[in-house]
Structure formats: C-alpha cells, structure tokens
PDB file of N, CA and C in Angstrom:
ATOM      1  N   MET A   1      90.499 160.438  17.261  1.00 48.00           N
ATOM      2  CA  MET A   1      90.892 161.489  18.175  1.00 48.00           C
ATOM      3  C   MET A   1      92.375 161.802  18.028  1.00 48.00           C
ATOM      4  N   VAL A   2      93.197 160.750  17.939  1.00 48.00           N
ATOM      5  CA  VAL A   2      94.632 160.944  17.799  1.00 48.00           C
ATOM      6  C   VAL A   2      94.937 161.664  16.493  1.00 48.00           C
ATOM      7  N   ASP A   3      94.209 161.302  15.422  1.00 55.00           N
ATOM      8  CA  ASP A   3      94.455 161.919  14.119  1.00 55.00           C
ATOM      9  C   ASP A   3      94.211 163.419  14.131  1.00 55.00           C
ATOM     10  N   THR A   4      93.182 163.874  14.819  1.00 62.00           N
ATOM     11  CA  THR A   4      92.910 165.319  14.860  1.00 62.00           C
ATOM     12  C   THR A   4      93.967 166.046  15.672  1.00 62.00           C
ATOM     13  N   GLU A   5      94.437 165.407  16.745  1.00 57.00           N
ATOM     14  CA  GLU A   5      95.505 166.018  17.546  1.00 57.00           C
ATOM     15  C   GLU A   5      96.784 166.129  16.729  1.00 57.00           C
ATOM     16  N   VAL A   6      97.084 165.089  15.960  1.00 52.00           N
ATOM     17  CA  VAL A   6      98.277 165.095  15.112  1.00 52.00           C
ATOM     18  C   VAL A   6      98.147 166.160  14.041  1.00 52.00           C
ATOM     19  N   SER A   7      96.967 166.258  13.463  1.00 61.00           N
ATOM     20  CA  SER A   7      96.726 167.262  12.430  1.00 61.00           C
ATOM     21  C   SER A   7      96.896 168.668  12.990  1.00 61.00           C
ATOM     22  N   ASP A   8      96.357 168.901  14.178  1.00 63.00           N
ATOM     23  CA  ASP A   8      96.497 170.208  14.823  1.00 63.00           C
ATOM     24  C   ASP A   8      97.955 170.513  15.138  1.00 63.00           C
ATOM     25  N   ALA A   9      98.678 169.517  15.621  1.00 56.00           N
ATOM     26  CA  ALA A   9     100.100 169.705  15.943  1.00 56.00           C
ATOM     27  C   ALA A   9     100.887 170.025  14.684  1.00 56.00           C
ATOM     28  N   ARG A  10     100.569 169.346  13.601  1.00 56.00           N
ATOM     29  CA  ARG A  10     101.287 169.587  12.340  1.00 56.00           C
ATOM     30  C   ARG A  10     101.000 171.002  11.832  1.00 56.00           C
ATOM     31  N   LYS A  11      99.755 171.463  11.960  1.00 61.00           N
ATOM     32  CA  LYS A  11      99.416 172.830  11.538  1.00 61.00           C
ATOM     33  C   LYS A  11     100.187 173.851  12.371  1.00 61.00           C
ATOM     34  N   ASP A  12     100.263 173.599  13.684  1.00 58.00           N
ATOM     35  CA  ASP A  12     101.005 174.500  14.566  1.00 58.00           C
ATOM     36  C   ASP A  12     102.471 174.559  14.169  1.00 58.00           C
ATOM     37  N   MET A  13     103.067 173.399  13.864  1.00 51.00           N
ATOM     38  CA  MET A  13     104.483 173.372  13.474  1.00 51.00           C
ATOM     39  C   MET A  13     104.697 174.069  12.137  1.00 51.00           C
ATOM     40  N   ASP A  14     103.739 173.916  11.220  1.00 57.00           N
ATOM     41  CA  ASP A  14     103.875 174.570   9.917  1.00 57.00           C
ATOM     42  C   ASP A  14     103.858 176.086  10.047  1.00 57.00           C
ATOM     43  N   GLN A  15     103.177 176.597  11.081  1.00 58.00           N
ATOM     44  CA  GLN A  15     103.082 178.038  11.259  1.00 58.00           C
ATOM     45  C   GLN A  15     104.306 178.612  11.970  1.00 58.00           C
ATOM     46  N   LEU A  16     105.160 177.747  12.500  1.00 56.00           N
ATOM     47  CA  LEU A  16     106.358 178.214  13.196  1.00 56.00           C
ATOM     48  C   LEU A  16     107.375 178.766  12.219  1.00 56.00           C
ATOM     49  N   GLY A  17     108.122 179.730  12.682  1.00 53.00           N
ATOM     50  CA  GLY A  17     109.287 180.165  11.949  1.00 53.00           C
ATOM     51  C   GLY A  17     109.029 180.979  10.705  1.00 53.00           C
ATOM     52  N   PHE A  18     110.154 181.351  10.092  1.00 54.00           N
ATOM     53  CA  PHE A  18     110.104 182.130   8.869  1.00 54.00           C
ATOM     54  C   PHE A  18     109.682 181.259   7.702  1.00 54.00           C
ATOM     55  N   GLU A  19     108.893 181.824   6.841  1.00 77.00           N
ATOM     56  CA  GLU A  19     108.653 181.160   5.571  1.00 77.00           C
ATOM     57  C   GLU A  19     109.878 181.418   4.709  1.00 77.00           C
ATOM     58  N   THR A  20     110.086 180.566   3.737  1.00 80.00           N
ATOM     59  CA  THR A  20     111.268 180.693   2.882  1.00 80.00           C
ATOM     60  C   THR A  20     111.298 182.036   2.177  1.00 80.00           C
ATOM     61  N   LYS A  21     110.174 182.468   1.662  1.00 85.00           N
ATOM     62  CA  LYS A  21     110.123 183.748   0.940  1.00 85.00           C
ATOM     63  C   LYS A  21     110.477 184.919   1.858  1.00 85.00           C
ATOM     64  N   ALA A  22     109.963 184.888   3.058  1.00 87.00           N
ATOM     65  CA  ALA A  22     110.248 185.970   4.011  1.00 87.00           C
ATOM     66  C   ALA A  22     111.734 185.992   4.360  1.00 87.00           C
ATOM     67  N   PHE A  23     112.332 184.817   4.525  1.00 85.00           N
ATOM     68  CA  PHE A  23     113.748 184.772   4.852  1.00 85.00           C
ATOM     69  C   PHE A  23     114.592 185.251   3.677  1.00 85.00           C
ATOM     70  N   GLU A  24     114.189 184.886   2.456  1.00 88.00           N
ATOM     71  CA  GLU A  24     114.910 185.349   1.265  1.00 88.00           C
ATOM     72  C   GLU A  24     114.824 186.871   1.144  1.00 88.00           C
ATOM     73  N   ALA A  25     113.669 187.434   1.495  1.00 90.00           N
ATOM     74  CA  ALA A  25     113.510 188.891   1.472  1.00 90.00           C
ATOM     75  C   ALA A  25     114.457 189.543   2.490  1.00 90.00           C
ATOM     76  N   LEU A  26     114.582 188.939   3.652  1.00 89.00           N
ATOM     77  CA  LEU A  26     115.514 189.459   4.658  1.00 89.00           C
ATOM     78  C   LEU A  26     116.952 189.400   4.146  1.00 89.00           C
ATOM     79  N   GLU A  27     117.282 188.333   3.451  1.00 91.00           N
ATOM     80  CA  GLU A  27     118.626 188.195   2.878  1.00 91.00           C
ATOM     81  C   GLU A  27     118.910 189.329   1.879  1.00 91.00           C
ATOM     82  N   ARG A  28     117.935 189.585   1.017  1.00 93.00           N
ATOM     83  CA  ARG A  28     118.101 190.670   0.033  1.00 93.00           C
ATOM     84  C   ARG A  28     118.268 192.014   0.732  1.00 93.00           C
ATOM     85  N   ASP A  29     117.423 192.254   1.725  1.00 92.00           N
ATOM     86  CA  ASP A  29     117.518 193.503   2.478  1.00 92.00           C
ATOM     87  C   ASP A  29     118.891 193.634   3.143  1.00 92.00           C
ATOM     88  N   PHE A  30     119.373 192.543   3.710  1.00 91.00           N
ATOM     89  CA  PHE A  30     120.682 192.562   4.350  1.00 91.00           C
ATOM     90  C   PHE A  30     121.761 192.946   3.337  1.00 91.00           C
ATOM     91  N   GLN A  31     121.726 192.322   2.178  1.00 92.00           N
ATOM     92  CA  GLN A  31     122.748 192.612   1.160  1.00 92.00           C
ATOM     93  C   GLN A  31     122.687 194.071   0.712  1.00 92.00           C
ATOM     94  N   GLU A  32     121.472 194.597   0.576  1.00 91.00           N
ATOM     95  CA  GLU A  32     121.318 196.000   0.180  1.00 91.00           C
ATOM     96  C   GLU A  32     121.921 196.935   1.233  1.00 91.00           C
ATOM     97  N   VAL A  33     121.575 196.692   2.493  1.00 89.00           N
ATOM     98  CA  VAL A  33     122.078 197.540   3.580  1.00 89.00           C
ATOM     99  C   VAL A  33     123.594 197.405   3.680  1.00 89.00           C
ATOM    100  N   LEU A  34     124.080 196.191   3.558  1.00 88.00           N
ATOM    101  CA  LEU A  34     125.526 195.965   3.640  1.00 88.00           C
ATOM    102  C   LEU A  34     126.263 196.704   2.531  1.00 88.00           C
ATOM    103  N   THR A  35     125.705 196.683   1.339  1.00 88.00           N
ATOM    104  CA  THR A  35     126.318 197.406   0.212  1.00 88.00           C
ATOM    105  C   THR A  35     126.415 198.890   0.514  1.00 88.00           C
ATOM    106  N   GLU A  36     125.377 199.435   1.126  1.00 86.00           N
ATOM    107  CA  GLU A  36     125.385 200.862   1.472  1.00 86.00           C
ATOM    108  C   GLU A  36     126.396 201.180   2.574  1.00 86.00           C
ATOM    109  N   LEU A  37     126.592 200.230   3.488  1.00 85.00           N
ATOM    110  CA  LEU A  37     127.471 200.470   4.628  1.00 85.00           C
ATOM    111  C   LEU A  37     128.952 200.286   4.293  1.00 85.00           C
ATOM    112  N   VAL A  38     129.251 199.487   3.285  1.00 86.00           N
ATOM    113  CA  VAL A  38     130.643 199.157   2.986  1.00 86.00           C
ATOM    114  C   VAL A  38     131.479 200.399   2.696  1.00 86.00           C
ATOM    115  N   GLY A  39     130.955 201.350   1.967  1.00 81.00           N
ATOM    116  CA  GLY A  39     131.740 202.517   1.584  1.00 81.00           C
ATOM    117  C   GLY A  39     131.917 203.566   2.662  1.00 81.00           C
ATOM    118  N   ASP A  40     131.113 203.533   3.692  1.00 85.00           N
ATOM    119  CA  ASP A  40     131.126 204.586   4.711  1.00 85.00           C
ATOM    120  C   ASP A  40     131.942 204.152   5.929  1.00 85.00           C
ATOM    121  N   LYS A  41     133.111 204.747   6.108  1.00 86.00           N
ATOM    122  CA  LYS A  41     133.998 204.385   7.211  1.00 86.00           C
ATOM    123  C   LYS A  41     133.413 204.748   8.578  1.00 86.00           C
ATOM    124  N   SER A  42     132.597 205.779   8.604  1.00 89.00           N
ATOM    125  CA  SER A  42     132.028 206.202   9.890  1.00 89.00           C
ATOM    126  C   SER A  42     131.018 205.171  10.425  1.00 89.00           C
ATOM    127  N   LEU A  43     130.517 204.307   9.529  1.00 89.00           N
ATOM    128  CA  LEU A  43     129.539 203.297   9.949  1.00 89.00           C
ATOM    129  C   LEU A  43     130.153 201.898  10.034  1.00 89.00           C
ATOM    130  N   GLU A  44     131.462 201.827  10.081  1.00 89.00           N
ATOM    131  CA  GLU A  44     132.161 200.531  10.098  1.00 89.00           C
ATOM    132  C   GLU A  44     131.758 199.674  11.298  1.00 89.00           C
ATOM    133  N   ARG A  45     131.719 200.275  12.475  1.00 90.00           N
ATOM    134  CA  ARG A  45     131.329 199.508  13.676  1.00 90.00           C
ATOM    135  C   ARG A  45     129.894 199.003  13.554  1.00 90.00           C
ATOM    136  N   PHE A  46     129.037 199.855  13.020  1.00 90.00           N
ATOM    137  CA  PHE A  46     127.645 199.449  12.815  1.00 90.00           C
ATOM    138  C   PHE A  46     127.570 198.274  11.837  1.00 90.00           C
ATOM    139  N   ARG A  47     128.365 198.339  10.752  1.00 90.00           N
ATOM    140  CA  ARG A  47     128.358 197.274   9.743  1.00 90.00           C
ATOM    141  C   ARG A  47     128.803 195.940  10.364  1.00 90.00           C
ATOM    142  N   VAL A  48     129.837 195.992  11.185  1.00 91.00           N
ATOM    143  CA  VAL A  48     130.342 194.782  11.834  1.00 91.00           C
ATOM    144  C   VAL A  48     129.257 194.173  12.728  1.00 91.00           C
ATOM    145  N   GLU A  49     128.608 195.009  13.507  1.00 93.00           N
ATOM    146  CA  GLU A  49     127.532 194.517  14.380  1.00 93.00           C
ATOM    147  C   GLU A  49     126.353 193.990  13.557  1.00 93.00           C
ATOM    148  N   TYR A  50     126.055 194.673  12.489  1.00 91.00           N
ATOM    149  CA  TYR A  50     124.960 194.263  11.603  1.00 91.00           C
ATOM    150  C   TYR A  50     125.255 192.881  11.019  1.00 91.00           C
ATOM    151  N   GLU A  51     126.495 192.662  10.614  1.00 93.00           N
ATOM    152  CA  GLU A  51     126.884 191.353  10.080  1.00 93.00           C
ATOM    153  C   GLU A  51     126.793 190.276  11.158  1.00 93.00           C
ATOM    154  N   LYS A  52     127.190 190.604  12.385  1.00 95.00           N
ATOM    155  CA  LYS A  52     127.084 189.647  13.490  1.00 95.00           C
ATOM    156  C   LYS A  52     125.624 189.255  13.728  1.00 95.00           C
ATOM    157  N   LEU A  53     124.765 190.264  13.741  1.00 94.00           N
ATOM    158  CA  LEU A  53     123.333 189.993  13.936  1.00 94.00           C
ATOM    159  C   LEU A  53     122.778 189.131  12.812  1.00 94.00           C
ATOM    160  N   HIS A  54     123.213 189.422  11.606  1.00 94.00           N
ATOM    161  CA  HIS A  54     122.737 188.646  10.463  1.00 94.00           C
ATOM    162  C   HIS A  54     123.194 187.186  10.565  1.00 94.00           C
ATOM    163  N   ARG A  55     124.455 186.974  10.948  1.00 95.00           N
ATOM    164  CA  ARG A  55     124.951 185.596  11.118  1.00 95.00           C
ATOM    165  C   ARG A  55     124.159 184.875  12.205  1.00 95.00           C
ATOM    166  N   ALA A  56     123.870 185.589  13.286  1.00 96.00           N
ATOM    167  CA  ALA A  56     123.089 184.991  14.375  1.00 96.00           C
ATOM    168  C   ALA A  56     121.687 184.633  13.899  1.00 96.00           C
ATOM    169  N   LEU A  57     121.092 185.494  13.097  1.00 92.00           N
ATOM    170  CA  LEU A  57     119.759 185.222  12.555  1.00 92.00           C
ATOM    171  C   LEU A  57     119.781 183.988  11.652  1.00 92.00           C
ATOM    172  N   LYS A  58     120.796 183.905  10.792  1.00 92.00           N
ATOM    173  CA  LYS A  58     120.903 182.746   9.896  1.00 92.00           C
ATOM    174  C   LYS A  58     121.088 181.454  10.692  1.00 92.00           C
ATOM    175  N   LYS A  59     121.936 181.514  11.689  1.00 95.00           N
ATOM    176  CA  LYS A  59     122.181 180.330  12.515  1.00 95.00           C
ATOM    177  C   LYS A  59     120.900 179.909  13.236  1.00 95.00           C
ATOM    178  N   SER A  60     120.190 180.885  13.753  1.00 93.00           N
ATOM    179  CA  SER A  60     118.933 180.613  14.438  1.00 93.00           C
ATOM    180  C   SER A  60     117.902 180.011  13.480  1.00 93.00           C
ATOM    181  N   HIS A  61     117.858 180.544  12.283  1.00 90.00           N
ATOM    182  CA  HIS A  61     116.922 180.041  11.273  1.00 90.00           C
ATOM    183  C   HIS A  61     117.232 178.584  10.924  1.00 90.00           C
ATOM    184  N   GLU A  62     118.506 178.271  10.743  1.00 92.00           N
ATOM    185  CA  GLU A  62     118.900 176.894  10.428  1.00 92.00           C
ATOM    186  C   GLU A  62     118.565 175.962  11.592  1.00 92.00           C
ATOM    187  N   SER A  63     118.812 176.409  12.805  1.00 95.00           N
ATOM    188  CA  SER A  63     118.488 175.602  13.986  1.00 95.00           C
ATOM    189  C   SER A  63     116.982 175.368  14.075  1.00 95.00           C
ATOM    190  N   GLU A  64     116.236 176.404  13.792  1.00 91.00           N
ATOM    191  CA  GLU A  64     114.779 176.293  13.830  1.00 91.00           C
ATOM    192  C   GLU A  64     114.290 175.275  12.806  1.00 91.00           C
ATOM    193  N   LYS A  65     114.865 175.305  11.602  1.00 90.00           N
ATOM    194  CA  LYS A  65     114.470 174.333  10.574  1.00 90.00           C
ATOM    195  C   LYS A  65     114.788 172.907  11.020  1.00 90.00           C
ATOM    196  N   ARG A  66     115.964 172.717  11.634  1.00 95.00           N
ATOM    197  CA  ARG A  66     116.323 171.379  12.128  1.00 95.00           C
ATOM    198  C   ARG A  66     115.351 170.931  13.218  1.00 95.00           C
ATOM    199  N   LEU A  67     115.010 171.848  14.120  1.00 95.00           N
ATOM    200  CA  LEU A  67     114.087 171.509  15.204  1.00 95.00           C
ATOM    201  C   LEU A  67     112.702 171.150  14.679  1.00 95.00           C
ATOM    202  N   ILE A  68     112.233 171.902  13.707  1.00 93.00           N
ATOM    203  CA  ILE A  68     110.916 171.615  13.132  1.00 93.00           C
ATOM    204  C   ILE A  68     110.931 170.253  12.444  1.00 93.00           C
ATOM    205  N   LYS A  69     112.015 169.964  11.740  1.00 95.00           N
ATOM    206  CA  LYS A  69     112.144 168.650  11.083  1.00 95.00           C
ATOM    207  C   LYS A  69     112.117 167.545  12.135  1.00 95.00           C
ATOM    208  N   LYS A  70     112.871 167.739  13.220  1.00 97.00           N
ATOM    209  CA  LYS A  70     112.919 166.748  14.294  1.00 97.00           C
ATOM    210  C   LYS A  70     111.547 166.593  14.943  1.00 97.00           C
ATOM    211  N   CYS A  71     110.836 167.698  15.129  1.00 96.00           N
ATOM    212  CA  CYS A  71     109.478 167.639  15.704  1.00 96.00           C
ATOM    213  C   CYS A  71     108.555 166.820  14.822  1.00 96.00           C
ATOM    214  N   ARG A  72     108.664 167.017  13.519  1.00 96.00           N
ATOM    215  CA  ARG A  72     107.831 166.245  12.592  1.00 96.00           C
ATOM    216  C   ARG A  72     108.163 164.758  12.659  1.00 96.00           C
ATOM    217  N   GLU A  73     109.457 164.443  12.738  1.00 97.00           N
ATOM    218  CA  GLU A  73     109.858 163.042  12.848  1.00 97.00           C
ATOM    219  C   GLU A  73     109.322 162.425  14.131  1.00 97.00           C
ATOM    220  N   LEU A  74     109.475 163.151  15.239  1.00 97.00           N
ATOM    221  CA  LEU A  74     108.986 162.643  16.521  1.00 97.00           C
ATOM    222  C   LEU A  74     107.468 162.518  16.526  1.00 97.00           C
ATOM    223  N   ASN A  75     106.809 163.454  15.882  1.00 97.00           N
ATOM    224  CA  ASN A  75     105.352 163.411  15.800  1.00 97.00           C
ATOM    225  C   ASN A  75     104.910 162.162  15.037  1.00 97.00           C
ATOM    226  N   SER A  76     105.599 161.856  13.940  1.00 96.00           N
ATOM    227  CA  SER A  76     105.276 160.654  13.168  1.00 96.00           C
ATOM    228  C   SER A  76     105.501 159.402  14.008  1.00 96.00           C
ATOM    229  N   GLU A  77     106.576 159.418  14.769  1.00 97.00           N
ATOM    230  CA  GLU A  77     106.865 158.284  15.642  1.00 97.00           C
ATOM    231  C   GLU A  77     105.773 158.119  16.703  1.00 97.00           C
ATOM    232  N   ILE A  78     105.316 159.231  17.246  1.00 97.00           N
ATOM    233  CA  ILE A  78     104.237 159.183  18.243  1.00 97.00           C
ATOM    234  C   ILE A  78     102.970 158.595  17.634  1.00 97.00           C
ATOM    235  N   VAL A  79     102.656 159.020  16.415  1.00 97.00           N
ATOM    236  CA  VAL A  79     101.458 158.504  15.743  1.00 97.00           C
ATOM    237  C   VAL A  79     101.572 156.999  15.543  1.00 97.00           C
ATOM    238  N   ALA A  80     102.743 156.550  15.083  1.00 96.00           N
ATOM    239  CA  ALA A  80     102.951 155.125  14.862  1.00 96.00           C
ATOM    240  C   ALA A  80     102.818 154.349  16.175  1.00 96.00           C
ATOM    241  N   ASN A  81     103.419 154.885  17.237  1.00 97.00           N
ATOM    242  CA  ASN A  81     103.339 154.214  18.538  1.00 97.00           C
ATOM    243  C   ASN A  81     101.926 154.247  19.106  1.00 97.00           C
ATOM    244  N   ALA A  82     101.200 155.303  18.873  1.00 97.00           N
ATOM    245  CA  ALA A  82      99.814 155.388  19.345  1.00 97.00           C
ATOM    246  C   ALA A  82      98.969 154.310  18.669  1.00 97.00           C
ATOM    247  N   ALA A  83      99.213 154.091  17.380  1.00 96.00           N
ATOM    248  CA  ALA A  83      98.475 153.045  16.658  1.00 96.00           C
ATOM    249  C   ALA A  83      98.810 151.670  17.242  1.00 96.00           C
ATOM    250  N   LYS A  84     100.083 151.462  17.586  1.00 97.00           N
ATOM    251  CA  LYS A  84     100.483 150.184  18.183  1.00 97.00           C
ATOM    252  C   LYS A  84      99.817 149.992  19.545  1.00 97.00           C
ATOM    253  N   VAL A  85      99.753 151.058  20.321  1.00 97.00           N
ATOM    254  CA  VAL A  85      99.117 150.977  21.639  1.00 97.00           C
ATOM    255  C   VAL A  85      97.626 150.658  21.480  1.00 97.00           C
ATOM    256  N   GLN A  86      96.981 151.297  20.536  1.00 97.00           N
ATOM    257  CA  GLN A  86      95.556 151.032  20.288  1.00 97.00           C
ATOM    258  C   GLN A  86      95.343 149.558  19.931  1.00 97.00           C
ATOM    259  N   THR A  87      96.206 149.036  19.075  1.00 96.00           N
ATOM    260  CA  THR A  87      96.113 147.628  18.672  1.00 96.00           C
ATOM    261  C   THR A  87      96.337 146.721  19.879  1.00 96.00           C
ATOM    262  N   ALA A  88      97.335 147.037  20.690  1.00 97.00           N
ATOM    263  CA  ALA A  88      97.622 146.232  21.880  1.00 97.00           C
ATOM    264  C   ALA A  88      96.449 146.261  22.859  1.00 97.00           C
ATOM    265  N   LEU A  89      95.838 147.416  23.040  1.00 97.00           N
ATOM    266  CA  LEU A  89      94.679 147.514  23.943  1.00 97.00           C
ATOM    267  C   LEU A  89      93.514 146.684  23.425  1.00 97.00           C
ATOM    268  N   LYS A  90      93.291 146.735  22.133  1.00 96.00           N
ATOM    269  CA  LYS A  90      92.199 145.956  21.534  1.00 96.00           C
ATOM    270  C   LYS A  90      92.462 144.464  21.706  1.00 96.00           C
ATOM    271  N   LEU A  91      93.708 144.034  21.450  1.00 96.00           N
ATOM    272  CA  LEU A  91      94.043 142.621  21.632  1.00 96.00           C
ATOM    273  C   LEU A  91      93.903 142.204  23.086  1.00 96.00           C
ATOM    274  N   SER A  92      94.307 143.064  23.996  1.00 96.00           N
ATOM    275  CA  SER A  92      94.190 142.776  25.419  1.00 96.00           C
ATOM    276  C   SER A  92      92.726 142.617  25.820  1.00 96.00           C
ATOM    277  N   GLU A  93      91.904 143.492  25.295  1.00 96.00           N
ATOM    278  CA  GLU A  93      90.470 143.417  25.582  1.00 96.00           C
ATOM    279  C   GLU A  93      89.887 142.113  25.049  1.00 96.00           C
ATOM    280  N   GLU A  94      90.272 141.749  23.843  1.00 96.00           N
ATOM    281  CA  GLU A  94      89.797 140.494  23.250  1.00 96.00           C
ATOM    282  C   GLU A  94      90.286 139.301  24.065  1.00 96.00           C
ATOM    283  N   ASP A  95      91.531 139.360  24.531  1.00 95.00           N
ATOM    284  CA  ASP A  95      92.072 138.278  25.364  1.00 95.00           C
ATOM    285  C   ASP A  95      91.293 138.146  26.659  1.00 95.00           C
ATOM    286  N   GLN A  96      90.954 139.279  27.277  1.00 96.00           N
ATOM    287  CA  GLN A  96      90.173 139.234  28.518  1.00 96.00           C
ATOM    288  C   GLN A  96      88.804 138.601  28.283  1.00 96.00           C
ATOM    289  N   THR A  97      88.206 138.915  27.144  1.00 95.00           N
ATOM    290  CA  THR A  97      86.910 138.325  26.799  1.00 95.00           C
ATOM    291  C   THR A  97      87.058 136.815  26.626  1.00 95.00           C
ATOM    292  N   THR A  98      88.102 136.405  25.946  1.00 95.00           N
ATOM    293  CA  THR A  98      88.350 134.972  25.731  1.00 95.00           C
ATOM    294  C   THR A  98      88.609 134.276  27.060  1.00 95.00           C
ATOM    295  N   ILE A  99      89.397 134.904  27.930  1.00 95.00           N
ATOM    296  CA  ILE A  99      89.685 134.324  29.248  1.00 95.00           C
ATOM    297  C   ILE A  99      88.394 134.148  30.039  1.00 95.00           C
ATOM    298  N   SER A 100      87.535 135.159  30.025  1.00 94.00           N
ATOM    299  CA  SER A 100      86.258 135.074  30.758  1.00 94.00           C
ATOM    300  C   SER A 100      85.397 133.944  30.206  1.00 94.00           C
ATOM    301  N   ALA A 101      85.342 133.840  28.886  1.00 93.00           N
ATOM    302  CA  ALA A 101      84.539 132.783  28.262  1.00 93.00           C
ATOM    303  C   ALA A 101      85.087 131.401  28.624  1.00 93.00           C
ATOM    304  N   LEU A 102      86.382 131.241  28.620  1.00 94.00           N
ATOM    305  CA  LEU A 102      86.987 129.954  28.964  1.00 94.00           C
ATOM    306  C   LEU A 102      86.759 129.610  30.435  1.00 94.00           C
ATOM    307  N   LYS A 103      86.814 130.604  31.317  1.00 94.00           N
ATOM    308  CA  LYS A 103      86.550 130.364  32.745  1.00 94.00           C
ATOM    309  C   LYS A 103      85.122 129.865  32.944  1.00 94.00           C
ATOM    310  N   LYS A 104      84.170 130.484  32.220  1.00 93.00           N
ATOM    311  CA  LYS A 104      82.775 130.061  32.322  1.00 93.00           C
ATOM    312  C   LYS A 104      82.608 128.637  31.829  1.00 93.00           C
ATOM    313  N   GLU A 105      83.311 128.290  30.760  1.00 91.00           N
ATOM    314  CA  GLU A 105      83.255 126.936  30.209  1.00 91.00           C
ATOM    315  C   GLU A 105      83.792 125.939  31.213  1.00 91.00           C
ATOM    316  N   ILE A 106      84.887 126.308  31.879  1.00 93.00           N
ATOM    317  CA  ILE A 106      85.498 125.400  32.869  1.00 93.00           C
ATOM    318  C   ILE A 106      84.545 125.215  34.044  1.00 93.00           C
ATOM    319  N   GLU A 107      83.886 126.275  34.465  1.00 91.00           N
ATOM    320  CA  GLU A 107      82.940 126.184  35.599  1.00 91.00           C
ATOM    321  C   GLU A 107      81.761 125.296  35.251  1.00 91.00           C
ATOM    322  N   LYS A 108      81.329 125.309  34.001  1.00 89.00           N
ATOM    323  CA  LYS A 108      80.194 124.481  33.579  1.00 89.00           C
ATOM    324  C   LYS A 108      80.586 123.004  33.531  1.00 89.00           C
ATOM    325  N   ALA A 109      81.844 122.766  33.232  1.00 75.00           N
ATOM    326  CA  ALA A 109      82.273 121.364  33.056  1.00 75.00           C
ATOM    327  C   ALA A 109      82.467 120.640  34.347  1.00 75.00           C
TER     328      ALA A 109
END
C-alpha cells in the first residue's frame, strides 16, 4: 500500500513544473524578443519590465527545481521510515505473542 502511494506521489511530482525543453524554448523566445526590443528606444520601458519578468521566471524555476528535489528527498525518507515502522510493528506483534505464550506457560507451572 505504501509503495503505490509513493509511486503516485512521485508521478505527481514529476508532472510539476516546466520540463527542461519547454523552459529552454522560453529562453530562446526571450532572447529573440529582447533582440527585437534592444534597438527600439520607444520600447525601452517595456524591455526593462520584460527583463524583470524573465529574471523572476528564472528565479521561480530554480526555486521550483530545488523544492521538487527536496520533496523527492523527503519522500524517500518517508518511505524508509515507513519500512522501519512496519518492521517495528511486526516485532511488537511477535513480542506480544511471545509474552502471551510465556504467561500461559507460567500459569500451567
């Protein structure tokens, strides 16, 4: 059950954000538009704002990549801890069985 939840979570995280190719296409488009805007003085304010937006997009993209990486790390940690909890529960159950058996033995003696 835990494995399917982890698999689903990983698929969801993989679908987040820009794909590398899409981001590279945006970069090319930005450079093309910027080249067109550089020569036109009447569009100088627009170019400055366009560059600001582009920097904000890049920063957001980098932050998103860091967050996705961190999510994957935390997800792996959760999986590892879930396995430990499962093992601990199984051992606890076995201990309870052993305790019950020993109590019965003591009562018989």
